[in-house]
Short mmCIF file of C-alpha atoms and ligand atoms in Angstrom, two decimals:
data_model
loop_
_atom_site.label_atom_id
_atom_site.label_comp_id
_atom_site.label_asym_id
_atom_site.label_seq_id
_atom_site.Cartn_x
_atom_site.Cartn_y
_atom_site.Cartn_z
CA MET A 1 100.26 70.85 126.72
CA THR A 2 100.26 73.79 128.96
CA ALA A 3 96.83 74.25 130.52
CA THR A 4 95.58 77.90 130.04
CA PRO A 5 98.01 79.35 127.52
CA ARG A 6 98.90 82.88 128.72
CA ASP A 7 101.66 83.50 126.41
CA ILE A 8 101.96 85.78 123.43
CA LEU A 9 104.37 84.90 120.48
CA ALA A 10 105.37 88.32 118.22
CA LEU A 11 107.08 87.73 114.81
CA SER A 12 109.20 90.92 114.25
CA GLY A 13 111.54 92.68 111.97
CA GLY A 14 113.14 96.15 113.28
CA VAL A 15 111.26 99.19 113.82
CA GLY A 16 107.68 98.66 113.08
CA GLY A 17 107.39 95.46 115.08
CA ALA A 18 109.25 96.47 117.86
CA LYS A 19 106.80 99.29 118.29
CA LEU A 20 104.15 96.55 118.49
CA ALA A 21 106.46 94.88 120.97
CA LEU A 22 106.62 97.74 123.17
CA GLY A 23 102.60 98.17 123.50
CA LEU A 24 102.12 94.56 124.04
CA ALA A 25 104.88 94.47 126.65
CA ASP A 26 103.28 97.29 128.13
CA VAL A 27 99.71 95.75 128.44
CA LEU A 28 100.77 91.97 129.09
CA ALA A 29 102.23 91.07 132.56
CA PRO A 30 105.86 90.60 132.79
CA GLY A 31 107.31 87.78 131.12
CA GLU A 32 104.48 86.81 128.89
CA LEU A 33 105.62 88.29 125.88
CA HIS A 34 108.14 86.37 123.64
CA VAL A 35 109.50 88.11 120.33
CA LEU A 36 110.91 86.18 117.41
CA VAL A 37 113.03 88.27 115.81
CA ASN A 38 114.33 88.21 112.03
CA THR A 39 118.14 87.60 111.82
CA GLY A 40 118.32 87.90 108.01
CA ASP A 41 119.70 91.53 108.14
CA ASP A 42 122.55 90.12 110.50
CA PHE A 43 126.11 90.33 108.83
CA THR A 44 129.86 90.61 109.88
CA HIS A 45 131.42 94.30 109.94
CA LEU A 46 134.23 95.65 110.87
CA GLY A 47 135.05 91.99 112.21
CA LEU A 48 131.89 92.32 114.49
CA GLN A 49 128.81 90.36 114.70
CA ILE A 50 125.68 92.95 114.04
CA CYS A 51 122.45 91.95 114.83
CA PRO A 52 120.56 94.94 113.56
CA ASP A 53 116.65 93.79 114.35
CA ILE A 54 117.57 92.24 117.63
CA ASP A 55 119.20 95.39 118.80
CA THR A 56 115.95 97.46 117.55
CA LEU A 57 113.97 95.08 119.76
CA LEU A 58 116.18 95.01 122.70
CA TYR A 59 117.17 98.65 122.85
CA THR A 60 113.43 99.51 122.13
CA LEU A 61 111.86 97.22 125.16
CA ALA A 62 114.54 98.94 127.18
CA GLY A 63 113.38 102.49 126.33
CA ARG A 64 116.64 103.40 125.11
CA ALA A 65 116.40 103.40 121.48
CA ASN A 66 116.86 106.52 119.42
CA GLN A 67 113.26 106.85 118.06
CA ALA A 68 114.21 110.05 115.74
CA GLN A 69 117.22 107.68 113.64
CA GLY A 70 115.09 104.58 113.82
CA TRP A 71 118.12 102.43 114.72
CA GLY A 72 120.79 102.52 117.50
CA LEU A 73 120.59 103.96 120.71
CA GLU A 74 119.64 107.53 122.29
CA GLY A 75 122.09 109.87 123.28
CA GLU A 76 124.71 108.50 120.96
CA SER A 77 128.11 109.83 120.08
CA TRP A 78 130.11 108.83 116.90
CA ALA A 79 133.99 109.62 118.20
CA THR A 80 134.81 105.97 116.74
CA MET A 81 133.28 106.46 113.46
CA ASP A 82 135.00 109.71 113.21
CA ALA A 83 138.56 108.48 114.00
CA LEU A 84 137.66 105.42 111.46
CA GLU A 85 136.71 107.88 108.78
CA GLN A 86 140.23 109.50 109.47
CA LEU A 87 142.17 106.39 108.95
CA GLY A 88 140.27 106.13 105.73
CA GLY A 89 137.85 103.06 107.26
CA GLU A 90 134.56 101.75 106.21
CA THR A 91 131.96 104.09 107.58
CA TRP A 92 128.79 103.47 105.26
CA PHE A 93 127.41 101.65 108.42
CA ARG A 94 127.52 103.26 111.35
CA LEU A 95 128.26 102.25 114.88
CA GLY A 96 127.55 104.89 117.50
CA ASP A 97 130.24 104.45 120.64
CA ARG A 98 127.83 103.04 122.98
CA ASP A 99 126.21 100.73 120.44
CA MET A 100 129.54 99.26 119.91
CA ALA A 101 129.77 97.79 123.13
CA THR A 102 126.79 95.71 122.14
CA HIS A 103 128.32 94.45 119.09
CA LEU A 104 131.55 93.97 120.95
CA TRP A 105 130.16 91.93 123.81
CA ARG A 106 128.08 90.02 121.47
CA SER A 107 131.03 89.25 118.86
CA GLN A 108 133.29 87.97 121.94
CA GLN A 109 130.81 85.68 123.33
CA LEU A 110 129.76 84.24 119.80
CA ARG A 111 133.36 83.56 119.20
CA ALA A 112 133.80 81.89 122.78
CA GLY A 113 131.09 79.31 121.31
CA ALA A 114 128.04 80.78 122.94
CA GLN A 115 124.89 80.37 121.10
CA LEU A 116 123.08 83.73 119.47
CA SER A 117 120.02 82.85 121.48
CA ALA A 118 121.82 82.70 124.88
CA VAL A 119 123.82 85.71 124.02
CA THR A 120 120.65 87.47 123.27
CA SER A 121 119.03 86.53 126.36
CA ALA A 122 121.76 87.62 128.46
CA LEU A 123 122.15 91.01 126.89
CA ALA A 124 117.98 91.22 127.39
CA LEU A 125 118.65 90.64 131.29
CA ARG A 126 121.37 93.20 131.55
CA MET A 127 119.29 95.39 129.82
CA GLY A 128 116.35 94.65 132.41
CA ILE A 129 113.99 93.53 129.66
CA ALA A 130 111.23 91.26 131.21
CA SER A 131 110.15 90.00 127.51
CA HIS A 132 111.95 87.10 126.02
CA VAL A 133 113.69 88.14 122.61
CA HIS A 134 114.59 85.17 120.80
CA PRO A 135 116.68 85.24 117.50
CA MET A 136 114.71 83.15 114.71
CA THR A 137 117.71 81.05 114.62
CA ASP A 138 121.04 80.35 115.89
CA ASP A 139 122.50 79.37 112.56
CA PRO A 140 123.52 81.74 109.66
CA VAL A 141 120.85 82.80 107.74
CA HIS A 142 121.66 86.04 104.98
CA THR A 143 118.85 88.01 103.08
CA ILE A 144 120.03 88.61 99.47
CA VAL A 145 118.21 91.09 97.42
CA HIS A 146 117.85 90.58 93.96
CA THR A 147 118.23 93.77 92.07
CA GLY A 148 118.84 95.43 88.89
CA ARG A 149 122.40 96.13 89.84
CA GLY A 150 122.91 92.51 90.91
CA ASP A 151 122.52 90.40 93.91
CA LEU A 152 123.12 92.15 96.97
CA PRO A 153 123.68 91.24 100.65
CA PHE A 154 120.80 93.18 102.54
CA GLN A 155 122.81 95.74 104.39
CA HIS A 156 124.64 96.88 101.01
CA TYR A 157 121.07 96.98 99.68
CA PHE A 158 119.60 98.56 102.49
CA VAL A 159 122.35 100.90 103.91
CA ARG A 160 124.89 101.46 101.46
CA ASP A 161 122.80 101.53 98.33
CA ARG A 162 119.83 103.32 100.36
CA CYS A 163 117.32 100.71 98.97
CA GLU A 164 117.90 102.65 95.45
CA PRO A 165 117.98 99.46 93.14
CA ALA A 166 114.94 98.34 92.16
CA VAL A 167 114.23 94.75 93.70
CA SER A 168 112.91 91.56 91.67
CA GLY A 169 113.08 88.73 94.37
CA PHE A 170 114.86 87.65 97.72
CA SER A 171 116.62 84.87 99.08
CA PHE A 172 117.82 83.49 102.17
CA ASP A 173 121.20 81.91 102.27
CA GLY A 174 121.31 79.39 104.61
CA ILE A 175 117.74 78.69 105.39
CA ALA A 176 117.28 75.23 104.07
CA LEU A 177 119.92 74.04 106.98
CA ALA A 178 119.04 76.64 109.78
CA GLN A 179 117.32 75.11 112.68
CA PRO A 180 114.37 77.33 114.01
CA ASN A 181 114.93 78.80 117.54
CA VAL A 182 114.65 75.40 119.78
CA GLU A 183 113.39 76.79 122.69
CA LEU A 184 110.93 78.58 120.59
CA MET A 185 109.87 75.41 118.64
CA ARG A 186 109.64 73.50 122.06
CA ARG A 187 107.23 76.13 123.32
CA LEU A 188 105.22 76.21 120.36
CA HIS A 189 105.00 72.20 120.42
CA ASP A 190 103.83 72.22 124.11
CA GLY A 191 101.12 74.73 123.51
CA ALA A 192 102.57 77.72 125.26
CA PHE A 193 101.13 80.23 123.11
CA ARG A 194 97.59 81.76 123.57
CA ALA A 195 98.05 83.80 120.11
CA VAL A 196 100.88 84.52 117.38
CA LEU A 197 101.05 88.40 116.32
CA ILE A 198 102.92 88.99 113.05
CA CYS A 199 104.02 92.24 113.64
CA PRO A 200 103.78 95.23 110.94
CA SER A 201 107.10 94.34 109.55
CA ASN A 202 108.39 94.02 105.91
CA PRO A 203 106.55 90.76 104.71
CA PHE A 204 109.34 89.96 101.97
CA VAL A 205 112.69 90.64 104.06
CA SER A 206 111.72 90.69 107.81
CA ILE A 207 108.85 88.10 108.20
CA ASP A 208 109.49 85.71 105.36
CA PRO A 209 113.14 84.76 106.38
CA ILE A 210 111.08 83.67 109.60
CA LEU A 211 108.32 81.81 108.29
CA GLN A 212 110.31 80.13 105.76
CA LEU A 213 112.64 78.36 108.57
CA PRO A 214 112.27 74.64 108.06
CA GLY A 215 109.26 73.52 110.30
CA LEU A 216 108.31 77.00 111.72
CA ALA A 217 104.95 77.60 109.56
CA ALA A 218 103.94 74.09 110.07
CA ALA A 219 104.16 74.17 113.71
CA LEU A 220 102.23 77.72 113.77
CA ARG A 221 99.72 76.07 111.70
CA ALA A 222 99.70 72.87 114.19
CA GLY A 223 98.94 74.89 117.17
CA SER A 224 95.84 76.14 118.48
CA ALA A 225 96.84 79.85 118.90
CA PRO A 226 95.22 82.12 116.48
CA VAL A 227 97.37 84.10 114.14
CA VAL A 228 96.63 87.47 113.44
CA VAL A 229 98.88 89.78 110.96
CA VAL A 230 98.86 93.34 111.27
CA SER A 231 99.37 95.35 107.84
CA PRO A 232 102.65 97.11 107.57
CA ILE A 233 100.96 99.01 104.35
CA VAL A 234 98.77 101.88 105.68
CA ALA A 235 96.97 103.60 102.74
CA GLY A 236 99.44 102.01 100.12
CA LEU A 237 102.46 103.50 102.03
CA ALA A 238 104.94 101.85 104.17
CA LEU A 239 104.87 103.73 107.58
CA LYS A 240 108.89 102.94 107.57
CA GLY A 241 111.15 101.41 105.11
CA PRO A 242 111.06 100.14 101.65
CA ALA A 243 108.10 98.06 101.78
CA ALA A 244 105.65 99.83 99.35
CA LYS A 245 108.78 100.61 97.07
CA MET A 246 109.59 96.86 96.93
CA MET A 247 105.79 95.73 95.80
CA ALA A 248 105.69 98.51 93.19
CA GLU A 249 108.84 97.06 91.92
CA LEU A 250 107.53 93.46 92.19
CA GLY A 251 104.43 94.48 90.23
CA MET A 252 102.32 93.86 93.21
CA GLY A 253 100.85 97.19 93.81
CA ALA A 254 101.24 98.53 97.48
CA SER A 255 98.26 97.96 99.33
CA ALA A 256 97.06 95.95 102.45
CA LEU A 257 95.09 93.72 99.97
CA GLU A 258 98.47 92.59 98.24
CA VAL A 259 100.00 92.17 101.83
CA ALA A 260 97.07 89.54 102.72
CA ARG A 261 97.31 88.09 99.86
CA HIS A 262 100.86 87.67 99.95
CA TYR A 263 100.63 85.61 103.37
CA CYS A 264 97.70 83.83 102.04
CA GLU A 265 99.59 82.46 99.03
CA GLN A 266 102.67 81.56 100.50
CA TYR A 267 101.49 80.37 103.77
CA PRO A 268 98.04 78.81 103.26
CA GLY A 269 95.86 78.47 106.05
CA LEU A 270 98.45 80.14 108.34
CA MET A 271 96.85 83.25 108.87
CA ASP A 272 93.29 84.01 111.16
CA CYS A 273 93.01 87.57 111.39
CA PHE A 274 94.26 90.36 109.17
CA VAL A 275 94.35 94.05 111.06
CA ILE A 276 93.99 96.64 108.84
CA ASP A 277 94.34 100.68 109.21
CA GLU A 278 91.00 102.67 109.18
CA SER A 279 92.09 104.58 106.02
CA ASP A 280 92.01 101.37 104.35
CA ALA A 281 88.65 100.05 105.46
CA THR A 282 87.07 99.69 102.06
CA LEU A 283 89.63 96.84 101.25
CA ALA A 284 88.11 94.74 104.08
CA ALA A 285 85.55 92.83 101.93
CA GLU A 286 87.91 92.18 99.46
CA ILE A 287 90.53 90.76 101.83
CA GLY A 288 87.85 88.87 103.45
CA GLU A 289 87.47 86.84 100.11
CA LEU A 290 90.67 85.72 101.03
CA GLY A 291 89.38 83.48 103.83
CA VAL A 292 90.48 85.54 106.86
CA ALA A 293 88.55 87.43 109.34
CA VAL A 294 89.52 91.43 108.92
CA ALA A 295 89.81 93.89 111.95
CA VAL A 296 89.85 97.71 111.31
CA THR A 297 91.19 99.91 113.63
CA SER A 298 93.97 102.78 113.62
CA THR A 299 97.55 101.01 113.23
CA VAL A 300 99.70 104.06 113.13
CA MET A 301 101.48 103.94 116.34
CA LYS A 302 102.94 107.56 117.44
CA SER A 303 102.62 107.78 120.92
CA ARG A 304 103.04 105.01 123.35
CA ALA A 305 99.21 105.00 124.08
CA ASP A 306 98.82 104.09 120.53
CA LYS A 307 101.25 101.27 120.88
CA GLN A 308 99.29 100.06 123.54
CA ASP A 309 96.12 100.83 122.07
CA LEU A 310 96.96 98.56 118.88
CA ALA A 311 98.52 95.91 121.37
CA ARG A 312 95.20 95.67 123.37
CA PHE A 313 93.22 95.80 119.62
CA CYS A 314 95.26 92.84 118.47
CA LEU A 315 94.74 90.73 121.42
CA GLN A 316 91.35 91.03 121.42
CA ALA A 317 91.11 90.51 117.74
CA CYS A 318 92.70 87.02 118.28
CA GLY A 319 89.51 85.59 119.96
CA SER A 320 89.77 82.02 119.17
CA ARG A 321 90.96 80.23 116.11
CA GLN A 322 88.90 80.03 112.92
CA GLN A 323 88.14 76.65 111.67
N1 FO1 B 1 120.70 102.13 109.10
C1 FO1 B 1 121.10 103.11 108.26
O1 FO1 B 1 120.23 103.37 107.35
N2 FO1 B 1 122.28 103.45 108.40
C2 FO1 B 1 123.29 103.06 109.24
O2 FO1 B 1 124.54 103.17 109.19
C3 FO1 B 1 122.60 101.82 110.27
C4 FO1 B 1 123.53 101.62 111.21
C5 FO1 B 1 123.24 100.74 111.86
C6 FO1 B 1 123.94 100.05 112.87
C7 FO1 B 1 123.36 99.31 113.78
C8 FO1 B 1 122.22 98.53 113.73
O3 FO1 B 1 121.89 97.74 114.63
C9 FO1 B 1 121.69 99.06 112.76
C10 FO1 B 1 121.84 100.06 111.83
N3 FO1 B 1 121.03 100.63 110.69
C11 FO1 B 1 121.41 101.48 110.19
C12 FO1 B 1 119.66 99.96 110.68
C13 FO1 B 1 119.80 98.34 109.95
O4 FO1 B 1 120.35 98.49 108.82
C14 FO1 B 1 118.28 98.42 109.68
O5 FO1 B 1 117.21 98.98 110.65
C15 FO1 B 1 117.49 97.01 109.61
O6 FO1 B 1 118.44 96.20 109.38
C16 FO1 B 1 116.18 96.99 108.75
O7 FO1 B 1 115.45 96.35 109.64
#
C-alpha cells in the first residue's frame, strides 16, 4: 500500500475525456496523472493498427491535437489520401500524412512483438508527455454497435455511416478474455491513486468497454480512492459525439440523470460523486436519490482555463470516499 497516494487515475474515451485530462495534467504535478484509455474503437485499416482514442489523448496532451477537426494532428496535410483516392483505394477513414507516421511506427512495433502498452508509453515519451497514457488492455477488444442496419464494427458505424443507423445495443468482442492493463491493475492493488475520475466520455462506447474488463470495476470498488464521474450530457445534449442520440434510441431519454442511473445500475456501489453542469442543477435532488453525492459546476470546456477549472473542481469534489 502506497503511504500517501498522490496520483490521479482518469478513465477516458476520445475528445471529451482528453479535454479534462489536459486540464488535470496542467493542475497536477508532472507524472501524477494516469489515463486509462478505451481501445474498443481500435481497428486495422489499410494494414495499419489504428488506436483513435489513444492518439487523441497523446496529441491533446502533447498540445498537437487538431481541435477544430476533433481528431488527428494540427497542421495536417492529406497528400497520401489524395493519392490513395486516385488509385481507387479506401478513403472513408482519413489518415493525415503526419498522423500516418504514428500508425506506421505503432504497427511496426506491434508486428515486432511489442505490447500496445509499451508502444503507447514510448510514443508518449517521444511526444514529451509527462502524464502516463495506458491502453485499457493489451488484448484485442472490438466494440460492435447493434443497429437497425445490422451489427457494425465501431468505425463503420461512427465514421463510414456517420452514426446514422439507430442503435439497439453494444457488445465488446474479446472482452471476456481480455486482461486489464497490467501496470494499472498493479497500481490499483497497491493503492497508488488518490482519486479516480471518469471523464465526460460516451458511457456506452468509451467507458463501458473499460469498466467491463474482467476485474477492473471490482478493483476500483475495492480501493479507497473515491470515484467521481463527470456527466457527458449537458442540458440534454452531448457536447460532442452521438451519446444523446444513442440514449434516445435506447429509449432512455438523454439527460444527466439517465447517465447517473446507467452507472449506478451497471456498476452498483462504484460511483461516489456525480458532477453535473449548472444548467442541469434541477436534476441534483433526483440524482442524489440514487445514493451518490452530486456536485454542480460549469462542465463545458471551451478554453484551457475551463479545462483547468473543471479539473480542480473534480479533484476537490473527490474529497474522501462515501461509505
Ligand atoms: N473521425 C472521423 O469522423 N472521420 C475520419 O476520417 C477519422 C479518421 C481518424 C483517423 C485517425 C484517428 O486517430 C481518428 C480518426 N477519426 C476520424 C476519429 C475517430 O473515429 C473517433 O474520434 C473515435 O473513434 C471516437 O472516439
